[in-house]
Coordinates of C-alpha atoms in Angstrom, one line a residue:
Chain A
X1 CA 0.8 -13.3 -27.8
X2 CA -0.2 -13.5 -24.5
X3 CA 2.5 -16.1 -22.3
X4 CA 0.4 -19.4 -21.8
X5 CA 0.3 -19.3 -18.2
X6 CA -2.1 -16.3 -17.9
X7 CA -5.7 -18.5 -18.5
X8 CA -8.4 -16.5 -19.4
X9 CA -10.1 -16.6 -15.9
X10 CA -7.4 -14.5 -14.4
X11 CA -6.8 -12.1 -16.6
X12 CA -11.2 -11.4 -16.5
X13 CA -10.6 -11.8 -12.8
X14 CA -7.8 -9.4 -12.9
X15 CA -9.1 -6.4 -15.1
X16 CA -12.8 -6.3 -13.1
X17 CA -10.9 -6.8 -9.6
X18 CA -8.8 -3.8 -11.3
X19 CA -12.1 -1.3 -11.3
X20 CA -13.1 -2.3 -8.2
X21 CA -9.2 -1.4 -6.8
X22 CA -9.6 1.6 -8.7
X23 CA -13.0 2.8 -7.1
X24 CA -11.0 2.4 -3.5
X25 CA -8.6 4.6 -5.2
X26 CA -11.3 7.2 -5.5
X27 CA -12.4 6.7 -2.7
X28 CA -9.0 7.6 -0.6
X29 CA -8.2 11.0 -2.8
X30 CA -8.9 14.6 -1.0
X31 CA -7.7 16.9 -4.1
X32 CA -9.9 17.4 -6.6
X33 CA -7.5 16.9 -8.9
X34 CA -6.3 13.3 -7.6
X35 CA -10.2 12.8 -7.9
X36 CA -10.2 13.3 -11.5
X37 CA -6.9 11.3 -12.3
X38 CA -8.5 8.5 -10.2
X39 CA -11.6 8.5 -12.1
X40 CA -9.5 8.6 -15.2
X41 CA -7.5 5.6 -14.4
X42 CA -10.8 3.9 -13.6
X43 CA -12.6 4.7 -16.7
X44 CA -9.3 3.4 -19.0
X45 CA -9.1 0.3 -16.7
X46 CA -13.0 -0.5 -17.6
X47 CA -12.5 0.2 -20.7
X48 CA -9.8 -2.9 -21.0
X49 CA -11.7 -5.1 -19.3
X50 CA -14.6 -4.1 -21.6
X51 CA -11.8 -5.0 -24.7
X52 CA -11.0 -7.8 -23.2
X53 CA -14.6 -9.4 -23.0
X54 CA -15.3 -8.6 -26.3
X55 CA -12.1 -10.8 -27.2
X56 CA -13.1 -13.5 -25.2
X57 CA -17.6 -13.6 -26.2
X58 CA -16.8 -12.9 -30.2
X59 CA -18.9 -9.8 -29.3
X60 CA -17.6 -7.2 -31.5
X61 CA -20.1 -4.3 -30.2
X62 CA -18.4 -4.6 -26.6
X63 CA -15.3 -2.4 -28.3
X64 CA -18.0 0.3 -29.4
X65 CA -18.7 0.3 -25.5
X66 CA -14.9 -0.1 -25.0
X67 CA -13.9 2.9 -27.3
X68 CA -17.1 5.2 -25.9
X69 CA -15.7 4.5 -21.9
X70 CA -12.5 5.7 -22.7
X71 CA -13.0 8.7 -25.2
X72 CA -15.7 9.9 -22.9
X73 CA -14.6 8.8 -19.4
X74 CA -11.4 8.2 -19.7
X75 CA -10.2 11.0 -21.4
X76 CA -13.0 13.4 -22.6
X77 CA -15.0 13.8 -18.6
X78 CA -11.9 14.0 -16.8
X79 CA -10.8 17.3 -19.3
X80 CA -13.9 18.8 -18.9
X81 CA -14.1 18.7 -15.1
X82 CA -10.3 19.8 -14.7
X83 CA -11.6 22.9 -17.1
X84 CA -14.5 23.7 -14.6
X85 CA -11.6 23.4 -11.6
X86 CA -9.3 25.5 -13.0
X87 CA -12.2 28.0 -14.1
X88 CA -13.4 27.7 -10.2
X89 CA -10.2 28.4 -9.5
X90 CA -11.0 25.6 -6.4
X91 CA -7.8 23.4 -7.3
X92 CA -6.3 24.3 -4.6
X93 CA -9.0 23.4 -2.2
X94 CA -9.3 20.5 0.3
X95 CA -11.8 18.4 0.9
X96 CA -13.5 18.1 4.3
X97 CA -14.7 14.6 4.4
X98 CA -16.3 12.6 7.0
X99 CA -13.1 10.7 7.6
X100 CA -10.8 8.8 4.8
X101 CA -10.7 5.6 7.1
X102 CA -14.6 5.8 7.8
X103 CA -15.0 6.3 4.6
X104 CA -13.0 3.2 3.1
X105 CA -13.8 1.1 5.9
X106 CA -17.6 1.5 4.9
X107 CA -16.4 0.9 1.5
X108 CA -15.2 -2.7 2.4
X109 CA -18.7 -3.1 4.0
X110 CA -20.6 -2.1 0.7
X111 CA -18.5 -4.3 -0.9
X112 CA -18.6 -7.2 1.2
X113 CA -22.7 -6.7 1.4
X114 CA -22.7 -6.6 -2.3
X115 CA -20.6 -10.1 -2.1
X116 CA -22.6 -12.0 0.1
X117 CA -26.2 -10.6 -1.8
X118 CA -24.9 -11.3 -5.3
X119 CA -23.8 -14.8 -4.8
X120 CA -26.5 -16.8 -3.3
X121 CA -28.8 -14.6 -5.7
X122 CA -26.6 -16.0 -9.0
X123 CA -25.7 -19.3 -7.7
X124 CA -27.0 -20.8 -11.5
X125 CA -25.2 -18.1 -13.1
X126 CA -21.7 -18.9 -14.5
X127 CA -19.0 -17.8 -12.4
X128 CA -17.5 -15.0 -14.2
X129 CA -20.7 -13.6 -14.6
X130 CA -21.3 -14.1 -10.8
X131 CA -18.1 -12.6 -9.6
X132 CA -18.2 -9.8 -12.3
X133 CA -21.9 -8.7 -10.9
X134 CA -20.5 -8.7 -7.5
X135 CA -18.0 -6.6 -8.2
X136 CA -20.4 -4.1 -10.6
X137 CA -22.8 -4.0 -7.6
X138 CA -19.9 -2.9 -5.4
X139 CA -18.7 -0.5 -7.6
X140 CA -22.0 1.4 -7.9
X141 CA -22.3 1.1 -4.5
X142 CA -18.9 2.6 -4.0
X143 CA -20.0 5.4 -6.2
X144 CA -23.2 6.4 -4.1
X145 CA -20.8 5.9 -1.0
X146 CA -18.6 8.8 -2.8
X147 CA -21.7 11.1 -3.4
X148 CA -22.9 10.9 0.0
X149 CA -19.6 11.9 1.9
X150 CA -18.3 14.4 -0.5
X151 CA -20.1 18.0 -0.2
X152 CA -18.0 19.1 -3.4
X153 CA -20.2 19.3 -6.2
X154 CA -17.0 18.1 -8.9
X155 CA -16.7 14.7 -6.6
X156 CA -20.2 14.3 -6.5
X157 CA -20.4 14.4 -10.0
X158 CA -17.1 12.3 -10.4
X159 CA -19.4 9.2 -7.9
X160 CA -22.3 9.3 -10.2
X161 CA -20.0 8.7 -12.9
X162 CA -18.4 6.1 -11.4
X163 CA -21.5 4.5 -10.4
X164 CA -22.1 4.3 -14.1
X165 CA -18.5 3.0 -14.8
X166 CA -20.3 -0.2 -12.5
X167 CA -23.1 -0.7 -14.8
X168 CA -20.9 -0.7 -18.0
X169 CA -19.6 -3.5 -16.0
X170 CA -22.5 -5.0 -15.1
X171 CA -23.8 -5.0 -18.5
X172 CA -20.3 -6.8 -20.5
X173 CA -20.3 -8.8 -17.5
X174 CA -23.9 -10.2 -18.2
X175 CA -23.4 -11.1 -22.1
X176 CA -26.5 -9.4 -23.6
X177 CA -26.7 -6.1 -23.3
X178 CA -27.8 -4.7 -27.2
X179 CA -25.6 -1.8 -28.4
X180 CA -28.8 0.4 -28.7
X181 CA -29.5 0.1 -24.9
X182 CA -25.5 0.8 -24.1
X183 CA -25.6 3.6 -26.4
X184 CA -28.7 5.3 -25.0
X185 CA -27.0 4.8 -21.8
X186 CA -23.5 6.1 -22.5
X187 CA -25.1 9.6 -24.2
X188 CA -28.0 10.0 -21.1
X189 CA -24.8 10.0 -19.0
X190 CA -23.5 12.8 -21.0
X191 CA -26.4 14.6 -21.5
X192 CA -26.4 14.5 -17.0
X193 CA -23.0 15.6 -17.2
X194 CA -23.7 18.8 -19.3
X195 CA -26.7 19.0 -17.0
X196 CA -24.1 18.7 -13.7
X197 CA -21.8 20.9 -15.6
X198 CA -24.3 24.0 -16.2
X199 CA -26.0 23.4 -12.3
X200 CA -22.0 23.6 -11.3
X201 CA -21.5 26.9 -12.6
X202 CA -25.1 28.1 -11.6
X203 CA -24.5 27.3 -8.0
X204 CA -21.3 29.1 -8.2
X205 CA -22.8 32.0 -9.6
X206 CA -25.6 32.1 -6.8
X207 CA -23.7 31.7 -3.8
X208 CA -20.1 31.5 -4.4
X209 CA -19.5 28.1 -3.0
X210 CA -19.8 25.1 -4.9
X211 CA -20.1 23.2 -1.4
X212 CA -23.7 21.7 -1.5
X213 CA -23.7 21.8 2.5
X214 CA -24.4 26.1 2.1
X215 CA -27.1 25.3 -0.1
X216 CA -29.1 23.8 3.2
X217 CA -30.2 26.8 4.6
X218 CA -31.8 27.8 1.5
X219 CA -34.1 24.9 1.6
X220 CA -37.7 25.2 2.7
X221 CA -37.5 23.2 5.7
X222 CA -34.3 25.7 7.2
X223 CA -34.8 26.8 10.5
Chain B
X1 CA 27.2 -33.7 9.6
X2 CA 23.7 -32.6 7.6
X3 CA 23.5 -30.5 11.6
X4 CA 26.8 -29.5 11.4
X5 CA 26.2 -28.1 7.7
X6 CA 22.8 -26.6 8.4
X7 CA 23.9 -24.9 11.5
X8 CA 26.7 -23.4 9.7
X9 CA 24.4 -22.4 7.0
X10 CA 22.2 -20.8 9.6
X11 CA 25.0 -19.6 10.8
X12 CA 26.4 -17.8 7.4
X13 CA 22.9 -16.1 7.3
X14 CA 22.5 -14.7 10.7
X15 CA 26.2 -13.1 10.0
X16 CA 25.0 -12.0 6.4
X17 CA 22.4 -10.6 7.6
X18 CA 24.0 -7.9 9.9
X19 CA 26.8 -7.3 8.3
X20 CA 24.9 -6.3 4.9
X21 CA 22.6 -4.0 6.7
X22 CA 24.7 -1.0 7.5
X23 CA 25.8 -1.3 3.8
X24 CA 22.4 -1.2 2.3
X25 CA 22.0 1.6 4.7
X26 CA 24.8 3.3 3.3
X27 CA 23.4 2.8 -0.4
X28 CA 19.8 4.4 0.3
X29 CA 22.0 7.5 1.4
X30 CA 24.5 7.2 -1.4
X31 CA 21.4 6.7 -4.0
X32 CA 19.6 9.8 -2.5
X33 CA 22.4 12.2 -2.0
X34 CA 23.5 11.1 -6.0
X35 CA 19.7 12.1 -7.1
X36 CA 20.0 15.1 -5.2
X37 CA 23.3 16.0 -7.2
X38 CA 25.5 15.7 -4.1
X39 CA 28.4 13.7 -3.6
X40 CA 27.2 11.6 -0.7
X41 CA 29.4 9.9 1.9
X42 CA 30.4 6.4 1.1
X43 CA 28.5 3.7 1.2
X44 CA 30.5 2.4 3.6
X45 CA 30.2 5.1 6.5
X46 CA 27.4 3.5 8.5
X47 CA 30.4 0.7 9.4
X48 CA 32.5 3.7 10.2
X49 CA 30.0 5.5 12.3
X50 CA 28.8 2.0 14.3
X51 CA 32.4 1.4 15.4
X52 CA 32.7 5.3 16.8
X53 CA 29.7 5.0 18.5
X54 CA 30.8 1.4 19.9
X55 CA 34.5 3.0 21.2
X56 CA 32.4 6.1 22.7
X57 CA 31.6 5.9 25.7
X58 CA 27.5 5.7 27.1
X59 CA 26.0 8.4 29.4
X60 CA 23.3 7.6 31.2
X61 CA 20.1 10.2 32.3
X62 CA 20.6 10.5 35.8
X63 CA 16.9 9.4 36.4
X64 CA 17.5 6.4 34.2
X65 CA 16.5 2.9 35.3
X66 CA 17.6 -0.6 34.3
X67 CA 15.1 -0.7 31.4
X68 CA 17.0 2.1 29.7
X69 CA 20.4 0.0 29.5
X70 CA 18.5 -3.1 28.8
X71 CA 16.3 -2.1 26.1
X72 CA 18.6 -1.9 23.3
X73 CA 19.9 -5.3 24.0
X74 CA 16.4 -6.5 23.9
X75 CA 15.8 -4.4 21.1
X76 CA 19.0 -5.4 19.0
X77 CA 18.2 -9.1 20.3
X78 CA 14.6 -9.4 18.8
X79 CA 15.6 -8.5 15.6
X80 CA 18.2 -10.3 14.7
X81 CA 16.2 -13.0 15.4
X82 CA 13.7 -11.8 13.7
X83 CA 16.0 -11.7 10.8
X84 CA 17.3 -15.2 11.3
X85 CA 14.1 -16.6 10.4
X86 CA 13.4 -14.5 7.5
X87 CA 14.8 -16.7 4.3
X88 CA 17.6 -14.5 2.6
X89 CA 19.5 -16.2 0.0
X90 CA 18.1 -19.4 0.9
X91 CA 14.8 -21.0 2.0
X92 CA 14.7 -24.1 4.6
X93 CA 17.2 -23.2 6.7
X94 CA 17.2 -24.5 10.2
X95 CA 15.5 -21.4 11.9
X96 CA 13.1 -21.1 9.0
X97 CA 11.2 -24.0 10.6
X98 CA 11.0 -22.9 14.4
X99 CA 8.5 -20.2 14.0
X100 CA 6.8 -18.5 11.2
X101 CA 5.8 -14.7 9.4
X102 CA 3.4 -14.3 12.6
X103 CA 6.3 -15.0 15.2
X104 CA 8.1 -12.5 13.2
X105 CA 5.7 -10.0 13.6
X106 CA 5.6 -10.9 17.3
X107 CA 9.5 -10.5 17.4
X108 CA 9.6 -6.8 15.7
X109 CA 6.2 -5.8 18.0
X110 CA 8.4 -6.4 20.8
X111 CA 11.1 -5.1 19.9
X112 CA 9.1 -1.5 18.9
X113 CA 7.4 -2.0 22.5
X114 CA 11.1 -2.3 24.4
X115 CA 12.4 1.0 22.1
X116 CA 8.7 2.8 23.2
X117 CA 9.3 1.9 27.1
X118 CA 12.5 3.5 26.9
X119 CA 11.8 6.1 25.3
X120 CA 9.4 6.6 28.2
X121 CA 11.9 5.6 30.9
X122 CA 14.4 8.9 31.0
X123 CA 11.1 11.3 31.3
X124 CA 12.1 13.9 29.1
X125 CA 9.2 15.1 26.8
X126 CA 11.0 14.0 23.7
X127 CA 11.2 10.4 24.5
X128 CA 7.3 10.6 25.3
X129 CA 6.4 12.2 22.2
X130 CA 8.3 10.0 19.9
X131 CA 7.3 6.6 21.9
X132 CA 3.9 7.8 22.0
X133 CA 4.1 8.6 17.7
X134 CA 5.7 5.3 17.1
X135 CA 3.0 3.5 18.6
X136 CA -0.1 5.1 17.3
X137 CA 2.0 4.7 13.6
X138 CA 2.5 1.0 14.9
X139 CA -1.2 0.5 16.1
X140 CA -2.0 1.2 12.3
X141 CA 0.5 -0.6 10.8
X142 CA 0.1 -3.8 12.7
X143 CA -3.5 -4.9 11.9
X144 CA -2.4 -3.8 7.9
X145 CA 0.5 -6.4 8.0
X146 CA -1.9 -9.2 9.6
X147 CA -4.5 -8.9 7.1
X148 CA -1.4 -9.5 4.7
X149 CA 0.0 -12.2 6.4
X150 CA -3.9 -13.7 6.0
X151 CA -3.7 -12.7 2.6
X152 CA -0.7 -14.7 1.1
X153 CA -1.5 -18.0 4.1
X154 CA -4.5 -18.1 2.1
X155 CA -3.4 -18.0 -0.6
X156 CA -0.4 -20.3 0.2
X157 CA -2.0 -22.2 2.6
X158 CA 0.6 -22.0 5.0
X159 CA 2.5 -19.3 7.2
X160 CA 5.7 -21.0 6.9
X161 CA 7.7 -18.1 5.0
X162 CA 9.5 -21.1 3.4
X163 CA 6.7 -23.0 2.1
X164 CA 5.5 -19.5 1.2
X165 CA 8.4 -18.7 -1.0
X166 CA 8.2 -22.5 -2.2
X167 CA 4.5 -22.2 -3.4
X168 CA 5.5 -19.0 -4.7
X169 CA 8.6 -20.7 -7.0
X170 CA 6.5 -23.8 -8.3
X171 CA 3.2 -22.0 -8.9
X172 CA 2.6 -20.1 -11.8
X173 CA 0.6 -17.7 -9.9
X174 CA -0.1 -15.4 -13.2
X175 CA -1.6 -12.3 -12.7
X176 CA -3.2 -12.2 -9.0
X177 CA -4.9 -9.0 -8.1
X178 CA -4.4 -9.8 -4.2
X179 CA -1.0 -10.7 -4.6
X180 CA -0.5 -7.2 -5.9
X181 CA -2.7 -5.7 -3.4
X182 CA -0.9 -7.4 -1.1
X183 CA 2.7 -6.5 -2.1
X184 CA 1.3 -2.8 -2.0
X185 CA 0.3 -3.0 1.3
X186 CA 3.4 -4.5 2.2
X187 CA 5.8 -1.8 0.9
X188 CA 3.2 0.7 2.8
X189 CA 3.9 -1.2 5.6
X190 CA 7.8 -1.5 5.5
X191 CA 8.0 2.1 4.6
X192 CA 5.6 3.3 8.3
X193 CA 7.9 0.4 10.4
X194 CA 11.5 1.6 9.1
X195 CA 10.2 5.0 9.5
X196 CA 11.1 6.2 6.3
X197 CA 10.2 9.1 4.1
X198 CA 6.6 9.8 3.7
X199 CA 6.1 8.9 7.4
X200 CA 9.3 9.8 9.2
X201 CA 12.6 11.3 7.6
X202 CA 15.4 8.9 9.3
X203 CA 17.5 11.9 8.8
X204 CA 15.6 14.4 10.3
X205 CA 16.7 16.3 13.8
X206 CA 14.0 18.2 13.8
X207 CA 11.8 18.1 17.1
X208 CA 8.5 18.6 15.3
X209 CA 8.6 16.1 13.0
X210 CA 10.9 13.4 14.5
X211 CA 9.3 9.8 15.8
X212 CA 12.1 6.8 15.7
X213 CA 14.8 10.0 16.4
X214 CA 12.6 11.3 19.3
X215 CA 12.5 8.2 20.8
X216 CA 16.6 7.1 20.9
X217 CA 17.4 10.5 21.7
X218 CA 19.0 10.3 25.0
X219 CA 20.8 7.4 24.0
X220 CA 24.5 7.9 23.5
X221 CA 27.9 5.1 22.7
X222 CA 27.5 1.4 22.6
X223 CA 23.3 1.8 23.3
X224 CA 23.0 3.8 20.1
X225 CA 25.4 1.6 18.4
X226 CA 22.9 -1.1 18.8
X227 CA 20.4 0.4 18.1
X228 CA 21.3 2.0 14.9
X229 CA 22.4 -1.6 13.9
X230 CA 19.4 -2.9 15.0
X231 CA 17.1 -0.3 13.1
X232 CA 19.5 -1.1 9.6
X233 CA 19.0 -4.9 10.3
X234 CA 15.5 -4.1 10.6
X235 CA 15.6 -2.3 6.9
X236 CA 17.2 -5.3 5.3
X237 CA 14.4 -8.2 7.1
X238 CA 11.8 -5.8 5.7
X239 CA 13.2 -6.0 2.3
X240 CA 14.4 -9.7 2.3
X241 CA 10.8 -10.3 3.5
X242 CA 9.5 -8.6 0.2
X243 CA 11.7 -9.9 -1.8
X244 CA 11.0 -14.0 -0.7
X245 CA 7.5 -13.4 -0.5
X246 CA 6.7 -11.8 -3.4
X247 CA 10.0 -12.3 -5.6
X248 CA 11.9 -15.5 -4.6
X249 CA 13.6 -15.9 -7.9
X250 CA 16.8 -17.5 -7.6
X251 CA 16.1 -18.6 -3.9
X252 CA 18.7 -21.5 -3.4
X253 CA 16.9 -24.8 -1.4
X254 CA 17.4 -26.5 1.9
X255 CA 20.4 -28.6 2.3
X256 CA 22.0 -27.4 -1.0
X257 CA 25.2 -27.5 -3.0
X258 CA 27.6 -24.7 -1.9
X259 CA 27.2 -23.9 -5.4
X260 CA 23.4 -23.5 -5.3
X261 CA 24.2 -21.4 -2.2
X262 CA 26.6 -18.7 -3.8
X263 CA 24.0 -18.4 -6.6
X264 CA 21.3 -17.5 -4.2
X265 CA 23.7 -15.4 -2.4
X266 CA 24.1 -13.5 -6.0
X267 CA 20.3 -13.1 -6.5
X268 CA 19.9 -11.8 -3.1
X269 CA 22.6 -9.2 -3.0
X270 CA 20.7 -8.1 -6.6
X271 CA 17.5 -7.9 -5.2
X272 CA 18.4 -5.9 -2.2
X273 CA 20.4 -3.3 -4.3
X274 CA 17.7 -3.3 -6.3
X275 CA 15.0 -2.2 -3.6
X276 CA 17.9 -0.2 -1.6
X277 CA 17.9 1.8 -4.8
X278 CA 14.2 1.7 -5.3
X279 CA 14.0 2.9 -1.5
X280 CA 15.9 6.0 -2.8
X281 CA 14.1 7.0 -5.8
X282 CA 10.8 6.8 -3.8
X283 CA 12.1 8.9 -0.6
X284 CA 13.2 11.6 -3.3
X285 CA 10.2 11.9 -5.0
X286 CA 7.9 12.0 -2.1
X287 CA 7.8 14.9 0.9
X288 CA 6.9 13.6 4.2
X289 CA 3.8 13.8 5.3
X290 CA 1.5 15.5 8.1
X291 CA 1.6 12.8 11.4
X292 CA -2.2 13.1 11.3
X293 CA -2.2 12.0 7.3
X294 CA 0.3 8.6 8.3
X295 CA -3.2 7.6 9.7
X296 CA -5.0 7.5 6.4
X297 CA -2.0 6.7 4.3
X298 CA -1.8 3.6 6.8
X299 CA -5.3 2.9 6.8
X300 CA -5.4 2.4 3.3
X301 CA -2.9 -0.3 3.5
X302 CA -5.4 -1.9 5.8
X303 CA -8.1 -1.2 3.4
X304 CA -5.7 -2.9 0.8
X305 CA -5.1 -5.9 2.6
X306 CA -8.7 -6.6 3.5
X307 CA -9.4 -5.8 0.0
X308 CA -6.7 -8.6 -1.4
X309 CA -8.6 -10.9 1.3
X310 CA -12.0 -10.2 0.1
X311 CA -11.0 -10.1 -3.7
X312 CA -8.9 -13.6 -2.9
X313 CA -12.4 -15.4 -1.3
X314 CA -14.3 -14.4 -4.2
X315 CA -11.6 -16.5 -5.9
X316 CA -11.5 -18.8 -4.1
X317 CA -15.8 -19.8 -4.3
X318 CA -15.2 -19.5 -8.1

């Protein structure tokens, strides 16, 4: 099936290096709707490596978690938020963001932080496991990173998302994570992204902006 | 005699080398006019143009110094050089040894800074613009294409591009993600220095968006000659550099059979049709971009390459 060359290391190695590829991906898009392909791509990515390490640990409830990330994330979130941006009729805007090279520059920084505290912390741990916490850690840190530069409510919601795409990771990564707890997780997610959704659409309806900067000057502490 | 035949296989490349490159030229422009549903000129009409501008003669800007004629010789110089030690359709050859991927670099960053100080040298405002373009585009570049030179010596554990190519053939290296992220960064790369479509149209005379044509502007006959040549020569290290990095399939030895040779002569002349055509698919599907996006487009190929690094030591402490 798979040509003998490929051991299973690399091909583990590949798929989680693959999400963490695909959160720089994020990371670099300005459209909204290059945000939400990105995030798809992501979401489908995780859910193969998710497939692939319930081949390799005989764990058959991994493909529940595989099949949930990629109805919901990779295909069912992504719809959704291209509904609310076409509604919005903000397609066509452009984000102001810090800077893209800030931006992915302090990327590499999270993820070389999350390197260099993940490792000594799970030197007993077994490799994989070691390198696929690193790259979880970075992912989720990527995600707050994409939360805190973007003033778009869509691509805020798009980096919490993606933070959670790092703990599905985490969590396969770790071998031991019970199907109830993944469960509870996927559908709080969703429950936040109905939540996000509705907020969305009330902030729009309030002060016809979804940029969270103009909701500043509404807060208590305003001059 | 083993001199003798080396030399002469050294030789045989060098010569390949420039001869090919105004003919993949010619294909990119064939390629794209075809997808674009126009006839095209021949492939061979770069040949055709570099011998008219060679007969023609050169006018020079009255306030013109020595470093305006020299410069394209300089320019011309470096990168045929450069090209010389880039393995083409064989690895091992005598120049591959004097210097490695970093003197390469070297050899095409001065090459870019003779082209930018002429550019500089006539005073017109064009020549400024596009020598001051080329080098921010360059500045951004250049610290991308290090970070993938550290990538794959790493990984090789060499900068030798033969031994690179080598390790490359005997290693099953499966499915790497920094080699991909590497090769990525790469094309990135190769795309920015040839100044091609997204960051510079090569066929563009159109002052607001012009870099490498701002630049070469005022040069005229036998200069421009060279320096067309030199910029086609340029296109066809870039892709050879690809191609035995990342793809050296059918790469014939050191020191071969004349057999082994023509074989790897065959592979090559694939390979760079191949990208040539590649080349054109992608520069038709793309628009060029704003100057102040080449910055982030170029930046991520940094971010890319330090990525594959970082990815590659994580690896590597498995």
């Amino acid at each position: 099936m798979l040509p003998a060359s490929l051991d299973l290391l690399d091909v583990t190695y590949f798929l989680s290096g693959s999400v963490l590829v695909s959160s720089f991906i994020l990371l670099y898009q300005t459209r909204l709707f290059g945000i939400l392909n990105a995030f798809a791509l992501q979401s489908i990515i995780l859910s193969l490596a998710v497939a692939w390490q319930a081949m390799v640990q005989q764990a058959p409830h991994l493909y529940v978690t595989a099949v949930i990330a990629f109805l919901m994330k990779g295909i069912f979130v992504p719809l959704v938020l291209r509904r609310i941006v076409r509604v919005l009729n903000i397609h066509r805007a452009v984000e102001t963001v810090v800077s893209i090279n800030l931006t992915l520059l302090g990327g590499i920084g999270l993820t070389i932080l999350s390197i260099m505290v993940v490792f000594p912390i799970a030197r007993a741990a077994d490799v994989l496991v070691r390198e696929d916490l690193a790259f979880a850690l970075s992912i989720i840190l990527l995600g707050m990173l994409m939360m805190i530069t973007r003033r778009n409510a869509v691509s805020q919601v798009v980096g919490f998302m993606a933070m959670e795409n790092g703990l599905v990771l985490a969590a396969t990564g770790a071998r031991g994570m019970p199907l109830v707890v993944e469960v509870s997780v996927a559908f709080s997610i969703l429950i936040a992204f109905f939540v996000f959704g509705i907020f969305i659409f009330r902030i729009r309806e309030r002060f016809d902006t979804i940029d969270v900067d103009d909701l500043s000057a509404h807060r208590g502490d305003a001059r | 005699m083993e001199l003798i035949n080396d030399l002469f296989a050294q030789g045989v490349q060098m010569m390949l080398t420039l001869l090919a490159a105004p003919a993949l030229v010619g294909l990119v422009r064939k390629v794209r006019a075809r997808l674009m549903r126009r006839r095209g000129p021949s492939i061979f009409q770069p040949y055709a143009d570099l011998f008219k501008l060679a007969r023609k003669e050169a006018l020079l800007a009255h306030s013109s110094s020595w470093l305006f004629r020299a410069a394209p010789y300089v320019v011309f110089a470096a990168i045929w050089v450069a090209a010389a030690l880039v393995p083409t359709f064989a690895s091992g050859l005598m120049f591959n040894w004097a210097a490695d991927i970093l003197a390469i670099v070297a050899l095409l960053a001065t090459a870019r800074f003779a082209l930018a100080l002429a550019g500089m040298d006539v005073g017109t405002a064009f020549g400024g613009l596009g020598a001051s373009r080329e080098m921010m585009i360059s500045s951004l570049a250049e610290p991308a294409m290090l970070m993938i030179v550290f990538t794959i010596a790493l990984l090789a554990g060499t900068t030798q591009l033969s031994l690179i190519a080598q390790f490359m053939l005997d290693q099953p290296v499966g499915l790497r993600v920094s080699l991909g992220l590497a090769l990525i960064a790469l094309i990135i790369v190769s795309v920015a220095e040839n100044g091609r479509i997204p960051v510079d149209n090569p066929a563009t005379h159109l002052e607001l968006t012009m870099v490498h044509e701002a630049m070469v502007l005022e040069y005229s006959g036998r200069h421009l000659a060279l320096i067309e040549a030199a910029a086609a020569v340029k296109l066809l290290l870039y892709v050879s550099l690809i191609m035995s990095l990342f793809f050296p399939v059918g790469m014939a030895q050191a020191g071969g059979t004349p057999a082994a040779m023509a074989t790897g002569m065959a592979w090559w002349a694939g390979k760079v049709v191949l990208a040539g055509a590649l080349l054109a698919f992608g520069e038709t599907a793309v628009a060029k971009m704003r100057l102040f996006r080449v910055a982030e487009f170029l930046g991520g190929a940094l971010v890319l390459g330090l990525l594959g690094m970082i990815l590659l030591f994580v690896s590597r402490s498995l």
